[in-house]
Structure formats: C-alpha cells, structure tokens
Coordinates of C-alpha atoms in Angstrom, one line a residue:
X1 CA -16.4 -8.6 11.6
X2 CA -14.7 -10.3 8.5
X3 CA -11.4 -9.1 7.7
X4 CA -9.6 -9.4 4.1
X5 CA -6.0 -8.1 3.8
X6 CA -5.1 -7.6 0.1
X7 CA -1.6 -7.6 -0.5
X8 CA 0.9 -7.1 -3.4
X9 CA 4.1 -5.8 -4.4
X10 CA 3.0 -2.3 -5.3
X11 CA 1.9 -1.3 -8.8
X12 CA 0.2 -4.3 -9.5
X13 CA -3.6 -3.1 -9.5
X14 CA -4.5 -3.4 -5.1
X15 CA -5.2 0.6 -5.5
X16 CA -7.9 0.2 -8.4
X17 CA -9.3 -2.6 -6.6
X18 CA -9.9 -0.4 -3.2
X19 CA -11.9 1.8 -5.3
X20 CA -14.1 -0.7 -6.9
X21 CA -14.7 -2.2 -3.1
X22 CA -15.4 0.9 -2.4
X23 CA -18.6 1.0 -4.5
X24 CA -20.1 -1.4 -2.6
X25 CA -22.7 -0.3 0.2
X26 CA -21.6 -3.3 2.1
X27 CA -17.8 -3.4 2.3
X28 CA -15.5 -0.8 4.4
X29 CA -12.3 -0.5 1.6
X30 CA -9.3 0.3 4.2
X31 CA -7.2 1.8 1.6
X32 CA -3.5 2.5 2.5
X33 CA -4.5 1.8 6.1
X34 CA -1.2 0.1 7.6
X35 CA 0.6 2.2 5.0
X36 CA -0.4 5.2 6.6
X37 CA 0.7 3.5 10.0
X38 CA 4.2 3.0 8.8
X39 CA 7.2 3.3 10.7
X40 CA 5.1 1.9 13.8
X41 CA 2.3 -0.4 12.7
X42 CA 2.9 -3.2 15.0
X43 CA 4.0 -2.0 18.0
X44 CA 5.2 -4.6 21.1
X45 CA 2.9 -4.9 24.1
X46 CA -0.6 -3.6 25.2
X47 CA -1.4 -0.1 24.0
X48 CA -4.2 2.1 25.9
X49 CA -6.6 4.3 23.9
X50 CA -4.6 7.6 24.1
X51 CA -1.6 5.4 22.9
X52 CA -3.3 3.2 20.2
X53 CA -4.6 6.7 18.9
X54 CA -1.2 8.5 18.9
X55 CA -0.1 5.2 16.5
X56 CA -3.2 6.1 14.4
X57 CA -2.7 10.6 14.4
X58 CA 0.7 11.3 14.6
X59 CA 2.0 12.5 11.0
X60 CA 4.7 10.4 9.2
X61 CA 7.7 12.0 8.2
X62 CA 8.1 11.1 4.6
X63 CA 4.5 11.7 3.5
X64 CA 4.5 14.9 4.8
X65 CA 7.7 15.8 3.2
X66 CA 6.9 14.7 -0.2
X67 CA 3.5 16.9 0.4
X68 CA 5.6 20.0 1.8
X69 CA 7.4 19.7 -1.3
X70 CA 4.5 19.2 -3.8
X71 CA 5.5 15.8 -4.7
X72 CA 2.8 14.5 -6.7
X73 CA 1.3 11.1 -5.0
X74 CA -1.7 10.2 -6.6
X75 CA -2.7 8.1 -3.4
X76 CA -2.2 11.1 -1.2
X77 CA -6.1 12.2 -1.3
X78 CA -6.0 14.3 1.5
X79 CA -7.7 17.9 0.8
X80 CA -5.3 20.1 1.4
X81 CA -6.2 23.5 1.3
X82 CA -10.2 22.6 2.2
X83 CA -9.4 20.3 4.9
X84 CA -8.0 21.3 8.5
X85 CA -4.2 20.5 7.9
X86 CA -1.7 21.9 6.0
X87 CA 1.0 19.8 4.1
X88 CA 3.6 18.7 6.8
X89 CA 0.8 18.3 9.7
X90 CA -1.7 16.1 7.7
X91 CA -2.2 12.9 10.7
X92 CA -1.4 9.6 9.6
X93 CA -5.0 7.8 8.8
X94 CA -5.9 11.0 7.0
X95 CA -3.7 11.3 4.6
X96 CA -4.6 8.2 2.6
X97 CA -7.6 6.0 4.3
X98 CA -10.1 8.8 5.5
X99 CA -10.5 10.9 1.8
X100 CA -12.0 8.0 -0.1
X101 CA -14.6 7.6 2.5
X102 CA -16.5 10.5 2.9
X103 CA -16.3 13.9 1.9
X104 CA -15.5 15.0 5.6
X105 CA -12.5 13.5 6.4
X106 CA -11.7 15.9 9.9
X107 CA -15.5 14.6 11.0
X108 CA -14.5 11.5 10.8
X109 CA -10.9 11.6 12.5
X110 CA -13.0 13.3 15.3
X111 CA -15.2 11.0 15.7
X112 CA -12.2 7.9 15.7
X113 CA -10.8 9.7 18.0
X114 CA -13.7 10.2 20.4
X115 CA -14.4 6.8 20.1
X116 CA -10.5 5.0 20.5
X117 CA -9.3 7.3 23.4
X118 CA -11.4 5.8 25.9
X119 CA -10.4 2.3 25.2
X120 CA -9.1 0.2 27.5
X121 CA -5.2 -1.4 27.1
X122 CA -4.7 -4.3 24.7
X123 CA -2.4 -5.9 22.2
X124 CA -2.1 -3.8 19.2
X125 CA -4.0 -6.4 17.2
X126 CA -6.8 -6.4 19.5
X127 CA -7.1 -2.7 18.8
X128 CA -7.2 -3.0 15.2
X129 CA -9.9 -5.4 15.0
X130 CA -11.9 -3.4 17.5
X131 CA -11.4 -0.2 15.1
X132 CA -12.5 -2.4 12.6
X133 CA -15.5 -3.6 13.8
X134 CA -16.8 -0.5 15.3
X135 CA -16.2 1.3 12.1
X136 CA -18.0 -1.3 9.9
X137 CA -20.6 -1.1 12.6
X138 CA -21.2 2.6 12.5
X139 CA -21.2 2.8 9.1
X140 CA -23.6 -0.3 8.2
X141 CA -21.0 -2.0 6.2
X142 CA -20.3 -6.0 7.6
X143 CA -17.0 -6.8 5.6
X144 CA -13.7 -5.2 6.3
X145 CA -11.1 -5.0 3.4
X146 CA -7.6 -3.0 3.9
X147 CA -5.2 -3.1 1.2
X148 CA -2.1 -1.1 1.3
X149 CA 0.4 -0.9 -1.3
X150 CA 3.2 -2.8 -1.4
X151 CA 2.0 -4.7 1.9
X152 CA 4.2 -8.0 1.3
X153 CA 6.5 -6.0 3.4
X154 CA 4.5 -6.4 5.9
X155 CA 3.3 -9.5 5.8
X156 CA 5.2 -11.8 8.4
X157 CA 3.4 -9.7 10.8
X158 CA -0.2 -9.3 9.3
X159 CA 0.2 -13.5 9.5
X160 CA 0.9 -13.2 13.0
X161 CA -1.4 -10.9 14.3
X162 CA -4.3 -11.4 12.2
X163 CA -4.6 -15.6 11.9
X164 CA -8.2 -15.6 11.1
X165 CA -8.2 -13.2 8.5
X166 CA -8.5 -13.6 4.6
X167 CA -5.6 -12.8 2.6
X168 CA -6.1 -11.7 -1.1
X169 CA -2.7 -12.0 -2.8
X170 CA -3.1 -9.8 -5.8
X171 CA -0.2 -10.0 -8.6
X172 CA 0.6 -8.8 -12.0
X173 CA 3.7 -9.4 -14.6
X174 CA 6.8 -8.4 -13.0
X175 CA 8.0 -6.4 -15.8
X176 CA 5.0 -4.2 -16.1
X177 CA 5.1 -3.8 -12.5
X178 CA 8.4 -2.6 -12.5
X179 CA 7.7 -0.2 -15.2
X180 CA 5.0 1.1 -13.4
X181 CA 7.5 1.3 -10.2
X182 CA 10.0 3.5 -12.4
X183 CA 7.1 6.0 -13.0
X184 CA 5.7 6.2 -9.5
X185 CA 7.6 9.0 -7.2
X186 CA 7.3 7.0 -4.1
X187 CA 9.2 3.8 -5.7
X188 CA 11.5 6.1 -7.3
X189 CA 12.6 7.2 -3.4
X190 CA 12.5 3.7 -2.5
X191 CA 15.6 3.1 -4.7
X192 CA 17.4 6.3 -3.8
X193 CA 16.7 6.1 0.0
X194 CA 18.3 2.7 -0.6
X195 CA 21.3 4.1 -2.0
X196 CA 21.4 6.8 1.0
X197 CA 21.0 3.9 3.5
X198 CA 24.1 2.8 2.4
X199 CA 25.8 5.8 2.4
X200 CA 24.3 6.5 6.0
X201 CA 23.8 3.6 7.5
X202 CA 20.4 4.4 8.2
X203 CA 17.1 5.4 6.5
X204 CA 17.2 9.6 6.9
X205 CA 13.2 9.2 6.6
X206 CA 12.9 6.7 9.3
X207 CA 16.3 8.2 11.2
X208 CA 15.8 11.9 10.7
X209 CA 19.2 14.4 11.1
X210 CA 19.9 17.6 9.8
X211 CA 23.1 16.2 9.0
X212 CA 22.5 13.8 6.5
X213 CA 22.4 16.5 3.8
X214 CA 25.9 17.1 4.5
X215 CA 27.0 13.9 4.6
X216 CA 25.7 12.7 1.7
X217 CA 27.2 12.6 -1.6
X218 CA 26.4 15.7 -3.7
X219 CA 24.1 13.7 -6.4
X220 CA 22.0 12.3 -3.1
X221 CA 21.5 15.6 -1.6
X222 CA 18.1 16.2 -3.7
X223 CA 16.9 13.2 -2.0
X224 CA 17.8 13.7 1.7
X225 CA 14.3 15.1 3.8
X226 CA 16.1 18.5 4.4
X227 CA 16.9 18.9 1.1
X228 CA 14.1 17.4 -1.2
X229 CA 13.7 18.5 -4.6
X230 CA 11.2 17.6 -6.2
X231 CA 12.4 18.1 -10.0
X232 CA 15.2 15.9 -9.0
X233 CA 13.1 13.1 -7.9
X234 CA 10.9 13.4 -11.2
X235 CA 14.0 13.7 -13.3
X236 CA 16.9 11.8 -12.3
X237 CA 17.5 8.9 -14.5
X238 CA 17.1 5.7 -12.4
X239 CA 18.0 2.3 -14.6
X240 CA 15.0 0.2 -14.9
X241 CA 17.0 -2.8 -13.8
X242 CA 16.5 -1.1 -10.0
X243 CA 13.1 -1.6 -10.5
X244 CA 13.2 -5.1 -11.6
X245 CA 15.4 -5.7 -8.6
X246 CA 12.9 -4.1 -6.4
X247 CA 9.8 -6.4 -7.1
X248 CA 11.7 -9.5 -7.6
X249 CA 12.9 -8.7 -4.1
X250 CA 9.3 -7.9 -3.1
X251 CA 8.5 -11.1 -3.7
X252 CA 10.6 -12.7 -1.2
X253 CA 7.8 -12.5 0.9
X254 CA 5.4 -15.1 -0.8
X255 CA 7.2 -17.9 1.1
X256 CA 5.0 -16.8 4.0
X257 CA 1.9 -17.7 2.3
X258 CA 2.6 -21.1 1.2
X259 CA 1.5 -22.8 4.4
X260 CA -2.1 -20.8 4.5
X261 CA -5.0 -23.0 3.8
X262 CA -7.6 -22.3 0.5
X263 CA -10.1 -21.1 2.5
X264 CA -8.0 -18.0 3.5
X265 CA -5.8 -17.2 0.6
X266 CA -7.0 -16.0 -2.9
X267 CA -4.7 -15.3 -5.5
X268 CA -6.0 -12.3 -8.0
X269 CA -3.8 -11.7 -11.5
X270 CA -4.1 -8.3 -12.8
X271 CA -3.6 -9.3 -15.9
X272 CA -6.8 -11.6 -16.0
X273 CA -9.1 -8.5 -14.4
X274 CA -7.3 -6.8 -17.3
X275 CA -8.9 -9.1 -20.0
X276 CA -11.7 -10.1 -18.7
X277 CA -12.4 -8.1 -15.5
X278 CA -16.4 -9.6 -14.1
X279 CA -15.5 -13.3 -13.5
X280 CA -12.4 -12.5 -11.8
X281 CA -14.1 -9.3 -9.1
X282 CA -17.0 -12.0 -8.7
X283 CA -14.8 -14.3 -7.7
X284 CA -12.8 -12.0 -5.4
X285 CA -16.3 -10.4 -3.8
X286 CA -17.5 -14.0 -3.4
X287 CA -14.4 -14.4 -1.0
X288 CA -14.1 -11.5 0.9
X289 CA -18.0 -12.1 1.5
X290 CA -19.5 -9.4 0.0
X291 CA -23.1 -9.7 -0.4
X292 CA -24.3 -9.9 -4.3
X293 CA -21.0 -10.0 -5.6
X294 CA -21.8 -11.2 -9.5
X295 CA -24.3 -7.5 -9.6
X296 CA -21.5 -5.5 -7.8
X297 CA -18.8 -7.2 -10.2
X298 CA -21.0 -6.2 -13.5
X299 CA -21.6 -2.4 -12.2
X300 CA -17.6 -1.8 -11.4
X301 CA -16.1 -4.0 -14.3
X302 CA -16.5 -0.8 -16.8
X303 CA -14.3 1.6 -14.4
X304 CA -11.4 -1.2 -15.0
X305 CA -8.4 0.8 -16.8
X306 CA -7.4 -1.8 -19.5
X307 CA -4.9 0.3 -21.0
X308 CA -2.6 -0.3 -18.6
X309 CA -1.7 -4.1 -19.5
X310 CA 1.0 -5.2 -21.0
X311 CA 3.5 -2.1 -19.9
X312 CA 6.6 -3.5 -20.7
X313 CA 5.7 -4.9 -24.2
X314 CA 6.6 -0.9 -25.3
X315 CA 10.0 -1.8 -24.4
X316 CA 12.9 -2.0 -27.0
X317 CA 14.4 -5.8 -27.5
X318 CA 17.4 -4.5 -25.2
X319 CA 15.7 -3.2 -22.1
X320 CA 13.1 -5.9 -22.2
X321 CA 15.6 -8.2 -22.0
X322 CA 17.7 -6.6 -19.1
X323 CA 14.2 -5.7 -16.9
X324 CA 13.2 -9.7 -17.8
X325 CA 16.3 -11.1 -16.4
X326 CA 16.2 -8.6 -13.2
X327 CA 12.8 -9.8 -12.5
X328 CA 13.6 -13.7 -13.3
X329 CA 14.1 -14.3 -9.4
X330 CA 10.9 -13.0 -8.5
X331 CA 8.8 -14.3 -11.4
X332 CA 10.3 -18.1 -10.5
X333 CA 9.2 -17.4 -7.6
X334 CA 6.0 -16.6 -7.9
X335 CA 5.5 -19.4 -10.6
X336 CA 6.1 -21.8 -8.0
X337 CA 3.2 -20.1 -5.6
X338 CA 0.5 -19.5 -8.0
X339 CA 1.2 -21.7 -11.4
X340 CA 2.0 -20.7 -15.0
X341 CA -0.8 -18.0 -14.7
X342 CA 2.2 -15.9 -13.3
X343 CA 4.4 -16.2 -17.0
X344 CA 7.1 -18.3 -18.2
X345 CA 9.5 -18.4 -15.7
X346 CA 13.2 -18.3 -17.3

C-alpha cells in the first residue's frame, strides 16, 4: 500500500492538510498517528501482536494530563463524554487518529485490536505497514498518508524504517510559525518542560515522580504533571524569541532529507497553498497518488483558511526584528534545502 509521511515543524499547515486528505474517498489521512505513539514509537526488536497493540492502546501521559486538566488542544478530537474513556484513560491512537475517521471511534479501536492481537512477531516497522495496509484495505481506500505534527523530530527514524515511502516536507515562514507556536498550549509546554528538564535533569512527562513538584522552582510548579494549571499555561508570558528558537531548532532535522531522491521527497510551502491553494493540493495529490487529484484539489481548495498568512507581519518593528533574528538559523537553513521560496535568508 503506498505510504506518504508528511512532515513539518509544527504550526506550519500539516493539520489543515490531514483534513483536506481526508475528503478524499480514496486516501486513509493518518492524522497525529506516530504523535499519538510518542514516548515509544520505534521500539528495538520484533514485537508480537499483544505487544505491537499495547504500543498502539496504552494512554500517554501528557495528553491525558492536559485532558484531566481541560487544557484546550484543538487536535485532541477524542469525544469525551460520548465516547467510552474518560480524560486520563483515553488510549493512545484514540485520542487523535481514530475521531477524524468515523463517528465511532471505540468500534473502530475494537476492531484494530481484534485484528493486531493475533499477529505474529516482527520488527516494529513491519507492523506498521501491515496496520496500514489492512486498514486501507478494509476501508476501500489504496493510499496511506500519516502526518503528525511537528514529525521532523522524528525523522532519522521514519528514514530508517520506512525507505520506500514518500516524504512530503511541508513548511511555512519561520516567523509566522513561531507565532503560531506561542499561541498553541502544547508548544507553550514544550518550552517550559525544557526549562524543567534542566532543572530536573529529566522530562517529568516522559520521567514521571511525585517529587518533581517539590523540586522544582516555585514559578515551574504550574507546569509539573502533578501540579498542572491550566490558567498558568494559558497565561504565563513566554518571550517569543523561545519560539523562534524552537523552530529554527526544529529544523535541524532537514539535513536528513538532502540525500532523498525527487521521486520520494515533495516540498509543500504554506504560504503558496495560502495564495493560491488548487495548483499546489494538485500537485501534492498527484504525488501521494491519489486518484483524480486536480477534481479533489478544486472541491477542498475553498475550506483553505487564508487568514492565517502572514502572522508575524502584525508584529511591531521591535519584536519582528528580535523573532527574525531567532529564526535566522533555521530559515538559512531551509533556504539551502528548498530555494528562495523559503524567504530571504539574513
């Protein structure tokens, strides 16, 4: 079964673009897939069904923390109150990929997990692709697209364990992403949890311990998983310049890609599906290999947001300045990878 593996820094567009794949009768949108996997996604050795499921069921800690808390995550679409699972118990692939699929996401965990228990031990990879593939099959769809956010993180290993897969690199100006980072609660704990990490020496969401609370700092406390608040994390004034740092250090990543022939490596700007949004999802359908792609492109291109270009330009001269220069690394970078469509690099 084809398999297309959209990637990005986060806040650059990937989430709109599951939905639009999503409207197609012939493409299963993975959304937030190996997101929802994470800590754990690539696990070493062969796994057997009971163990490749418990990767795929067991809850995450920091999702079901922020949901406890009634963090708002507008990517968390699983219905709690209607569904099976409270907030703190939802499983892993239902918190994120299962909702946008059907309108029964506990039928369908059941039915994954009838299906994956009873397979036989192989590499993790293995598994994946044989999830896929089933799940395309049962479902009549015959191209596979995942897209997490913020997936460059995880991109050494997608490279390794999924060689014959198409990689859609999906990008957007550095600034407005950031802005759109500073706005977004999970980036906004991405900055703090790095600022307890080094108070801790570890990641209290990946490294749980009813003692960081204590040990932490008094204006970190609000952040620890014991101790969330959820004001706090809405609230508390985090410089943009963290921001900037963050997806310029995103970014690093790209190096990985430079050695990947054109056949298997698209790159997307947000800022051109922005402007002028059918060329650019034709071209990206025509890729992954979904059938008809120009008709699907001209019946999604009117659910494109365009109001949300050109974040940054809101700005005063001041901050502009600062977020441009904290995002200079990662914008030469990705000049280099995909050309002046990527902005003027300093």
């Amino acid at each position: 079964m084809p398999l297309t593996i959209v990637l990005g820094t986060g806040r650059c567009g990937s989430t709109m673009l599951s939905d639009l794949v999503n409207e197609h009768p012939g493409a299963l949108s993975l959304s937030e897939f190996f997101a929802c996997l994470d800590p754990g996604v690539f696990p070493d050795g062969a796994v057997d069904g009971p163990a490749f499921w418990k990767l795929l069921s067991t809850p995450r800690l920091k999702p079901n923390v922020l949901m406890t808390h009634r963090v708002p995550v507008p990517e968390y679409r699983y219905p709690i109150g209607s569904g099976r699972y409270a907030a703190g118990d939802v499983p892993a692939i239902s918190l994120m990929t299962l909702p946008p699929l059907t309108g029964d996401p506990d039928g369908l965990y059941d039915r994954i997990r009838a299906e994956v228990t009873g397979w036989p031990s192989a590499p993790v990879s293995r598994q994946y692709l044989r999830l896929f593939s089933w799940w395309a099959f049962s479902s009549g769809r015959d191209v596979v697209v995942e897209r997490s956010g913020a997936s460059l993180r995880f991109l050494p290993e997608l490279l390794t364990h999924f060689p014959a897969a198409r990689f859609v690199h999906m990008y957007r100006d550095g600034p407005d992403s950031a802005m759109s980072m500073s706005r977004h609660p999970l980036f906004r704990l991405g900055v703090l949890i790095g600022d307890m990490r080094a108070e801790l020496g570890v990641d209290p969401y990946r490294s749980p311990d009813p003692r960081h609370s204590e040990l932490l700092p008094e204006h970190l406390r609000p952040f620890a998983p014991d101790s969330l608040d959820a004001a706090a994390l809405a609230d508390t004034d985090i410089p943009l310049v963290r921001f900037g740092d963050m997806w310029s250090r995103a970014t690093g990543a790209l190096r990985h890609l430079s050695g990947l022939p054109a056949e298997q490596l698209l790159h997307l700007s947000y800022d051109a599906v922005m402007t002028d949004p059918e060329p650019q999802l034709t071209a990206f359908g025509d890729f992954v290999g979904l059938a008809e792609p120009e008709e699907w492109a001209e019946r999604v291109a009117g659910k494109v947001d365009r109001k949300r270009a050109g974040a940054a330009a809101r700005l005063s001269a001041r901050q502009a300045e600062e977020l441009r220069l904290a995002c200079a690394p990662g914008t030469r970078r990705l000049t280099r990878l995909v050309g002046g469509t990527a902005g003027a690099a300093p």
